[in-house]
CSV table of C-alpha atoms in Angstrom, one decimal:
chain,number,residue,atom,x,y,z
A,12,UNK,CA,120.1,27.7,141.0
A,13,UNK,CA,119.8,24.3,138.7
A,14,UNK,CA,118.2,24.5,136.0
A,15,UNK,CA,116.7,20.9,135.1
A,16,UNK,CA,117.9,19.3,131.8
A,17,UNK,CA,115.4,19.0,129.7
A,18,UNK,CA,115.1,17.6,126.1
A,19,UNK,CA,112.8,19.4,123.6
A,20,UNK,CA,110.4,17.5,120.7
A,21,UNK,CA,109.8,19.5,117.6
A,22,UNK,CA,106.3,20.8,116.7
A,23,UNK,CA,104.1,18.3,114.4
A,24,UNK,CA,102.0,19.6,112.2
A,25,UNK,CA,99.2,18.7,115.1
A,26,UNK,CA,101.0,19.2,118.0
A,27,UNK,CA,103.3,22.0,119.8
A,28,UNK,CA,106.6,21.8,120.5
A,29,UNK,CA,107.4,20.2,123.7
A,30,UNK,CA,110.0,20.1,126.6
A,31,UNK,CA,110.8,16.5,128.9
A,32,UNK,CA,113.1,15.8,131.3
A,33,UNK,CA,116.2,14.1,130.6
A,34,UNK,CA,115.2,11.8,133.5
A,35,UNK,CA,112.0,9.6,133.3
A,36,UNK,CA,110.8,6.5,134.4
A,37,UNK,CA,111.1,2.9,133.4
A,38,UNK,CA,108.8,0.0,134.3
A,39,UNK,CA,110.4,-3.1,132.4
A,40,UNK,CA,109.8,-5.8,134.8
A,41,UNK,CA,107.3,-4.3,136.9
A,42,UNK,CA,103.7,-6.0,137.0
A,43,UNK,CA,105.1,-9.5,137.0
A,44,UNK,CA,105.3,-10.5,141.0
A,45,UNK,CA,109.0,-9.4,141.5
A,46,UNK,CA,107.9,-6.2,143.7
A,47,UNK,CA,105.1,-5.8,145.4
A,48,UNK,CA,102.5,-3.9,143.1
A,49,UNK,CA,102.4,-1.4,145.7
A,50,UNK,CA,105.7,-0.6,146.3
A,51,UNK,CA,105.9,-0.3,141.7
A,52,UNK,CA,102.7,2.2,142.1
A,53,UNK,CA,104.4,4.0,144.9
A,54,UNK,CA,107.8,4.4,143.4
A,55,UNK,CA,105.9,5.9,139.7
A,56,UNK,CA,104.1,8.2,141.8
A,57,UNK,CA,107.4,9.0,144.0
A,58,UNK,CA,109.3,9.8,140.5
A,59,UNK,CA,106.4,11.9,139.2
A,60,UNK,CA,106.8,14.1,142.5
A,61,UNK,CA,110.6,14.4,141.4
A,62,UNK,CA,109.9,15.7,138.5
A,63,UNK,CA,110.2,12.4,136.7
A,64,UNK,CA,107.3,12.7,134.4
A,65,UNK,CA,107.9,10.7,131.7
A,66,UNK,CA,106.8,7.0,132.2
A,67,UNK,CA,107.4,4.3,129.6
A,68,UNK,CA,105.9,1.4,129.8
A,69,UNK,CA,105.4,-1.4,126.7
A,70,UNK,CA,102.7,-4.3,125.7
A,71,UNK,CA,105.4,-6.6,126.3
A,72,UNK,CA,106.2,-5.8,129.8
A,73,UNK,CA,104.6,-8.5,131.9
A,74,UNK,CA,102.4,-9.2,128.8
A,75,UNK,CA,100.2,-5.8,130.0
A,76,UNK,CA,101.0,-5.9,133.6
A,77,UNK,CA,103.3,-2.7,134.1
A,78,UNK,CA,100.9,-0.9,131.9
A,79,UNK,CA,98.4,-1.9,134.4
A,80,UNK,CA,100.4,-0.8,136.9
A,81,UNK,CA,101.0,2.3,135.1
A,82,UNK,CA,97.6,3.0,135.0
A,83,UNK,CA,96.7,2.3,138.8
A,84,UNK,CA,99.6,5.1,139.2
A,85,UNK,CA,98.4,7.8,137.1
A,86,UNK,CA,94.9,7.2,138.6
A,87,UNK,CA,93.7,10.5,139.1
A,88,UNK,CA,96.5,12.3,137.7
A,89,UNK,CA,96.8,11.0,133.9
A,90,UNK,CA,97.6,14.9,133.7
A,91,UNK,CA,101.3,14.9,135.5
A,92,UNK,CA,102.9,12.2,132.8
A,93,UNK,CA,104.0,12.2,129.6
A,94,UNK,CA,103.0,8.7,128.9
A,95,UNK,CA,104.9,6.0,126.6
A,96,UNK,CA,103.7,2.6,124.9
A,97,UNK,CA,105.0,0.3,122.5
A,98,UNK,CA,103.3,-2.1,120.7
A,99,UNK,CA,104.6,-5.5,119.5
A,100,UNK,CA,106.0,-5.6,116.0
A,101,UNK,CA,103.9,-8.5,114.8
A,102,UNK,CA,100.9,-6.1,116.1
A,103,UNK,CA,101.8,-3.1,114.1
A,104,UNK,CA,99.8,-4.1,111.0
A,105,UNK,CA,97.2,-1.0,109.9
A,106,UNK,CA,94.2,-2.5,112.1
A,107,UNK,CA,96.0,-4.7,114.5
A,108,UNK,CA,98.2,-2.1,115.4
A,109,UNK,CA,94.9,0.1,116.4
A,110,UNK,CA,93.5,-3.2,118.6
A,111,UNK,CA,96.6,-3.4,120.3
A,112,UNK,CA,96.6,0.6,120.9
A,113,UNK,CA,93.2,0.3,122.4
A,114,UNK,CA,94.1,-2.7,124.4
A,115,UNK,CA,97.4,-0.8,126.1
A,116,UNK,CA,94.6,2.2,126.8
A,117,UNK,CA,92.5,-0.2,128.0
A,118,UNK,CA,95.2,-1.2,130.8
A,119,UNK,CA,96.2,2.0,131.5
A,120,UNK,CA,93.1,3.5,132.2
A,121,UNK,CA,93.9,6.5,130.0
A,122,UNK,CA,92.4,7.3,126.3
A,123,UNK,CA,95.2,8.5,124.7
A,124,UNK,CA,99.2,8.3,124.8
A,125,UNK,CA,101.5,10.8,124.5
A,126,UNK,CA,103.9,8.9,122.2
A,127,UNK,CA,103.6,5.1,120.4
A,128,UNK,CA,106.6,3.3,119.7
A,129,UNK,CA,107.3,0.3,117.5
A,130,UNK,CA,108.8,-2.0,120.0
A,131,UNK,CA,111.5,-3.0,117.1
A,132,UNK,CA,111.7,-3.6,113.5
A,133,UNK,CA,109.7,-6.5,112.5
A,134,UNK,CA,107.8,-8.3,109.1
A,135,UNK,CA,104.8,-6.0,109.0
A,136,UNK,CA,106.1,-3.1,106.1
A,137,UNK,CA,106.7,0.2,107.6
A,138,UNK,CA,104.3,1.6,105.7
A,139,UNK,CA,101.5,-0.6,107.1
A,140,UNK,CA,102.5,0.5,110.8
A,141,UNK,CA,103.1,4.4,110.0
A,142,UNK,CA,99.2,4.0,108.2
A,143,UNK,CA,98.2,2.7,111.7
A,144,UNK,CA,99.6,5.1,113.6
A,145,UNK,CA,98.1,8.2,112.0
A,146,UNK,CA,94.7,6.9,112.3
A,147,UNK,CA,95.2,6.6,115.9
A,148,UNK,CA,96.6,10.1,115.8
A,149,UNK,CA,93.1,11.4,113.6
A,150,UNK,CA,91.4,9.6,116.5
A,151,UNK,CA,92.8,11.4,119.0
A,152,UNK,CA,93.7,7.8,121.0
A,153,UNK,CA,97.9,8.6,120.5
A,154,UNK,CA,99.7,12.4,120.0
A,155,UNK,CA,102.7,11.3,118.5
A,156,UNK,CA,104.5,8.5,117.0
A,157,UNK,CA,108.2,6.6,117.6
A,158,UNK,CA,110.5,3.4,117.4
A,159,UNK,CA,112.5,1.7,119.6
A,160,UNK,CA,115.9,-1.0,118.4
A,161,UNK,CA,116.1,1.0,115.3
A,162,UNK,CA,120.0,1.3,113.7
A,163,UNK,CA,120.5,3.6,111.6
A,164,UNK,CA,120.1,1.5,108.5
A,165,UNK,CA,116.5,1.1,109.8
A,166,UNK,CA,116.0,5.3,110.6
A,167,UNK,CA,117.2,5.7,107.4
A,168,UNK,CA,114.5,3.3,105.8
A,169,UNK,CA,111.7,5.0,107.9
A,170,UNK,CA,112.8,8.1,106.9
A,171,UNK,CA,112.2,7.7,103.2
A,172,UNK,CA,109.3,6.1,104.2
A,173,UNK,CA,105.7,8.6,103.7
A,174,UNK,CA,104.8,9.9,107.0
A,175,UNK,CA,108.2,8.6,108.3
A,176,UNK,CA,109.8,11.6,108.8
A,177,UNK,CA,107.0,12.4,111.6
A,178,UNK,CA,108.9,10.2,114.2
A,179,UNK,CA,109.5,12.0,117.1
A,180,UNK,CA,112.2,9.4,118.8
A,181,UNK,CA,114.1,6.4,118.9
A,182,UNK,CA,114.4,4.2,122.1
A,183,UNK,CA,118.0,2.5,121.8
A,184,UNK,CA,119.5,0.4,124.4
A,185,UNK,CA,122.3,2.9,125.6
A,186,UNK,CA,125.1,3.8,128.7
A,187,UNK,CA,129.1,4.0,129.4
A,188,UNK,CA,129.6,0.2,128.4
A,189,UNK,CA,127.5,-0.2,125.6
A,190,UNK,CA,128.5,3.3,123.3
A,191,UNK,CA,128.1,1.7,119.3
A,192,UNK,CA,125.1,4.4,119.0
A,193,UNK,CA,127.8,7.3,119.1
A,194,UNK,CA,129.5,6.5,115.9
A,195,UNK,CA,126.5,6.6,113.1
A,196,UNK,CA,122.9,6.3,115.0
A,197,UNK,CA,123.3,9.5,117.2
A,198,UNK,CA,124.8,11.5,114.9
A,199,UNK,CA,122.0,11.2,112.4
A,200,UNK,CA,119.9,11.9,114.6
A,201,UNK,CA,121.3,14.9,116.1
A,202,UNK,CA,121.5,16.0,112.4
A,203,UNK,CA,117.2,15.1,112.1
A,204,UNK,CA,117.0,16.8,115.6
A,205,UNK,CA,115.4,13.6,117.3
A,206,UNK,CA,116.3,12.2,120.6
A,207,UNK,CA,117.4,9.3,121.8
A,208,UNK,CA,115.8,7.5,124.7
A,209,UNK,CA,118.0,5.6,126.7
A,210,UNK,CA,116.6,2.2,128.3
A,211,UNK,CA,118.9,0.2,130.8
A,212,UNK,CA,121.2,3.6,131.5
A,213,UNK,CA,122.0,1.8,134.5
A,214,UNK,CA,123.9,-0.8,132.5
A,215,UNK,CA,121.4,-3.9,133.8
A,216,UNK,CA,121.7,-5.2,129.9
A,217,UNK,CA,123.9,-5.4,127.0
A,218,UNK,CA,127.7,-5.4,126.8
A,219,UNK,CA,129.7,-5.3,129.9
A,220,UNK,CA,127.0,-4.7,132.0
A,221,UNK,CA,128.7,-7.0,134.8
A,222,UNK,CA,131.6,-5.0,134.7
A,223,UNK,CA,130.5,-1.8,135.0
A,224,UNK,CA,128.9,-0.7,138.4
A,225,UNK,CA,132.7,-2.1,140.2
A,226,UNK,CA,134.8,-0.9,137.5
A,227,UNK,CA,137.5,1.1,139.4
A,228,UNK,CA,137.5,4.0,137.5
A,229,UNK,CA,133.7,4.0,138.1
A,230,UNK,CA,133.6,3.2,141.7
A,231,UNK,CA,136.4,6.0,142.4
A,232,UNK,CA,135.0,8.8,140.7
A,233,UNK,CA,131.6,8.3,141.7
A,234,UNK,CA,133.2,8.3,145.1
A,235,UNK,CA,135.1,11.7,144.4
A,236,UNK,CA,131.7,13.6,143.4
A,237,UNK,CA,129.6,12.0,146.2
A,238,UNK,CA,127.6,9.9,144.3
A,239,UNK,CA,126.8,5.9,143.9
A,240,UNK,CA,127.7,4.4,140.9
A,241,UNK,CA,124.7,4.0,139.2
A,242,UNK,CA,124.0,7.6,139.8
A,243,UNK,CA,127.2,8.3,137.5
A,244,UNK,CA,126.4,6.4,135.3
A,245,UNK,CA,122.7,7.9,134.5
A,246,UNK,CA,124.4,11.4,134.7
A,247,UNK,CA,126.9,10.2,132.2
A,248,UNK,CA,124.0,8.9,129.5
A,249,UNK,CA,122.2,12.3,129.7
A,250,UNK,CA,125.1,14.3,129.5
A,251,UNK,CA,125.2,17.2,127.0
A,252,UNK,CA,127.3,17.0,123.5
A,253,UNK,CA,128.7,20.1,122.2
A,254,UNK,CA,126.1,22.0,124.3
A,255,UNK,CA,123.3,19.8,123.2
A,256,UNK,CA,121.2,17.7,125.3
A,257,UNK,CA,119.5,15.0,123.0
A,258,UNK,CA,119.2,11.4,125.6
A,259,UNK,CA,116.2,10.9,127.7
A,260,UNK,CA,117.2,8.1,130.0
A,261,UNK,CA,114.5,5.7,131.5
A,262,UNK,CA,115.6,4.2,134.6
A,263,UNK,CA,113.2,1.8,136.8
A,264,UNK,CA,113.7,1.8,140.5
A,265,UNK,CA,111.1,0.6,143.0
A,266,UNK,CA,113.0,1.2,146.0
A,267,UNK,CA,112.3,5.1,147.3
A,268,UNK,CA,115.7,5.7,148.0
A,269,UNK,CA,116.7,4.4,144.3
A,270,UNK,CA,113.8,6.8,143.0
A,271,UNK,CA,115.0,9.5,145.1
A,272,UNK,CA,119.0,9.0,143.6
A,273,UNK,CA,117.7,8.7,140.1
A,274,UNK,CA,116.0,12.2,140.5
A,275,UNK,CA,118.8,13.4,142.2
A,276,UNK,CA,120.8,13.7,139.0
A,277,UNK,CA,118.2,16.2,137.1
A,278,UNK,CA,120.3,18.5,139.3
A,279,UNK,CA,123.5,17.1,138.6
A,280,UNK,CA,126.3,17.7,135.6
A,281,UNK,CA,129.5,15.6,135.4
A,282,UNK,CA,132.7,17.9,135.1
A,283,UNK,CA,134.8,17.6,132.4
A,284,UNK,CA,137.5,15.9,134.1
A,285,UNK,CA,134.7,13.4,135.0
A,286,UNK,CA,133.5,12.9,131.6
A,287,UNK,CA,137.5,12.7,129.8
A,288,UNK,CA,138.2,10.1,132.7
A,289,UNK,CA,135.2,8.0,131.4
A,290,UNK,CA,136.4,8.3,127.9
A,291,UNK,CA,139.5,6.8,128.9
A,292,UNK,CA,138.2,3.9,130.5
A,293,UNK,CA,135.4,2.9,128.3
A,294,UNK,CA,136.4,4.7,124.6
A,295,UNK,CA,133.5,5.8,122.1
A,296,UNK,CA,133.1,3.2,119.8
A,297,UNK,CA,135.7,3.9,116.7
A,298,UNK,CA,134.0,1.9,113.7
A,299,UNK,CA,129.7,1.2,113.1
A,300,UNK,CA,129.2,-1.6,115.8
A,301,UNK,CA,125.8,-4.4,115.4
A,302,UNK,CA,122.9,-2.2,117.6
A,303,UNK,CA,122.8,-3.7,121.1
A,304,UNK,CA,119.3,-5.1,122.2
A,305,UNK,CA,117.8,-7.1,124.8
């Protein structure tokens, strides 16, 4: 029998310990007329029957839409998802933070999230932001805070930051052709025990992401193992490193069969044959590389 990856956050001091999947769900680009709203409600509720719990979602995303659509998809079931925001960095300040909180609650029909992110690093002083965030965490409207486009440079200043060492993640734009994280980022992390959340596993942004899904090597080993290419490469993102799973990777699909592929691979583990292959074709990054972001 499988046993589904799954990727644990520490206890707070407020909340317990939890396990996610390594799988969850994306929604950049929903709510803005590219899908039918539908067929983006369907496919969230699809992945949550998959075992897909985890839904991120931002502010930013169709300035509100896909949290609206979120929210139409969780309606009646707020209790199945682990659910993800991000607010704006030039909305993090320590009241406009909690308008822009209650705004994304607003949307989403829910009154709390699971986890906040700061969308990236911006003007408003870290401590400002982290004030913010544990009022909305006293007020019961968010569990637990995060960031998202932080380097290392950047962890490293949140950490010595009060309250900073409280973050529970760090959303970084992460898969086979884009692997600068690997050198310093991930391993500090790993050595602070907190995740990475991979957005754009697929490769749909950052470097090399035109080359990737008909790269030969790609194409011919995901043809060996029975799988598409995409599916390789989010089975590759959440692989385990020295026996340690520590990625969450956020695909979005809106197409069933795409949702169905994407949950497909909480059951599947590349061999290492697989994964040495891989290395060969696209190497881990050998010196500290600028963070890729889109």
């Amino acid at each position: 029998m499988t046993t589904v990856p799954r990727i644990s956050l520490d206890a707070t001091s407020h909340e317990p310990a939890i396990e996610l999947p390594a799988i969850g769900q994306g929604t950049w680009f929903m709510g803005e007329g590219l899908a039918p709203r539908a067929d983006e409600v369907r496919a969230l509720q699809q992945g949550l029957d998959l075992g897909q719990t985890l839904i991120d979602t931002a502010e930013m995303y169709g300035d509100g839409g896909a949290e609206e659509v979120v929210g139409e998809a969780l309606h009646g079931r707020r209790d199945d998802a682990f659910l993800v925001s991000k607010v704006y960095p030039w909305n993090a300040g320590r009241d406009s933070a909690i308008a822009a909180c209650e705004r994304s609650l607003q949307r989403l029909g829910t009154d709390y999230l699971d986890l906040y992110l700061l969308h990236w690093p911006g003007g408003i002083p870290l401590d400002e932001t982290l004030d913010a965030f544990e009022r909305l965490r006293e007020a019961g409207k968010i569990r637990r805070f995060g960031v998202s486009n932080f380097d290392i440079d950047d962890m490293q200043a949140l950490s010595a930051t009060p309250g900073g060492s409280d973050c529970a993640i760090n959303q970084v734009l992460y898969h086979l052709g884009s692997r600068g994280i690997e050198h310093s980022l991930r391993p500090w992390q790993r050595d602070h025990g907190m995740p990475l959340m991979a957005y754009c596993p697929l490769a749909q942004a950052g470097r090399l992401r035109r080359r990737l899904l008909d790269h030969p090597e790609v194409t011919a080993l995901a043809a060996e193992r029975g799988l598409t290419s995409a599916q390789l490469l989010l089975a590759w993102a959440i692989r385990p490193l020295d026996g340690k799973r520590d990625v969450i990777a956020i695909p979005k699909a809106v197409q069933p069969q795409h949702v169905r592929d994407n949950a497909a691979m909480l059951e599947t583990t590349l061999d290492d044959e697989a994964l040495d292959r891989l290395d060969a074709a696209f190497p881990a990054a050998r010196r500290k590389e600028p963070l890729d972001i889109v």
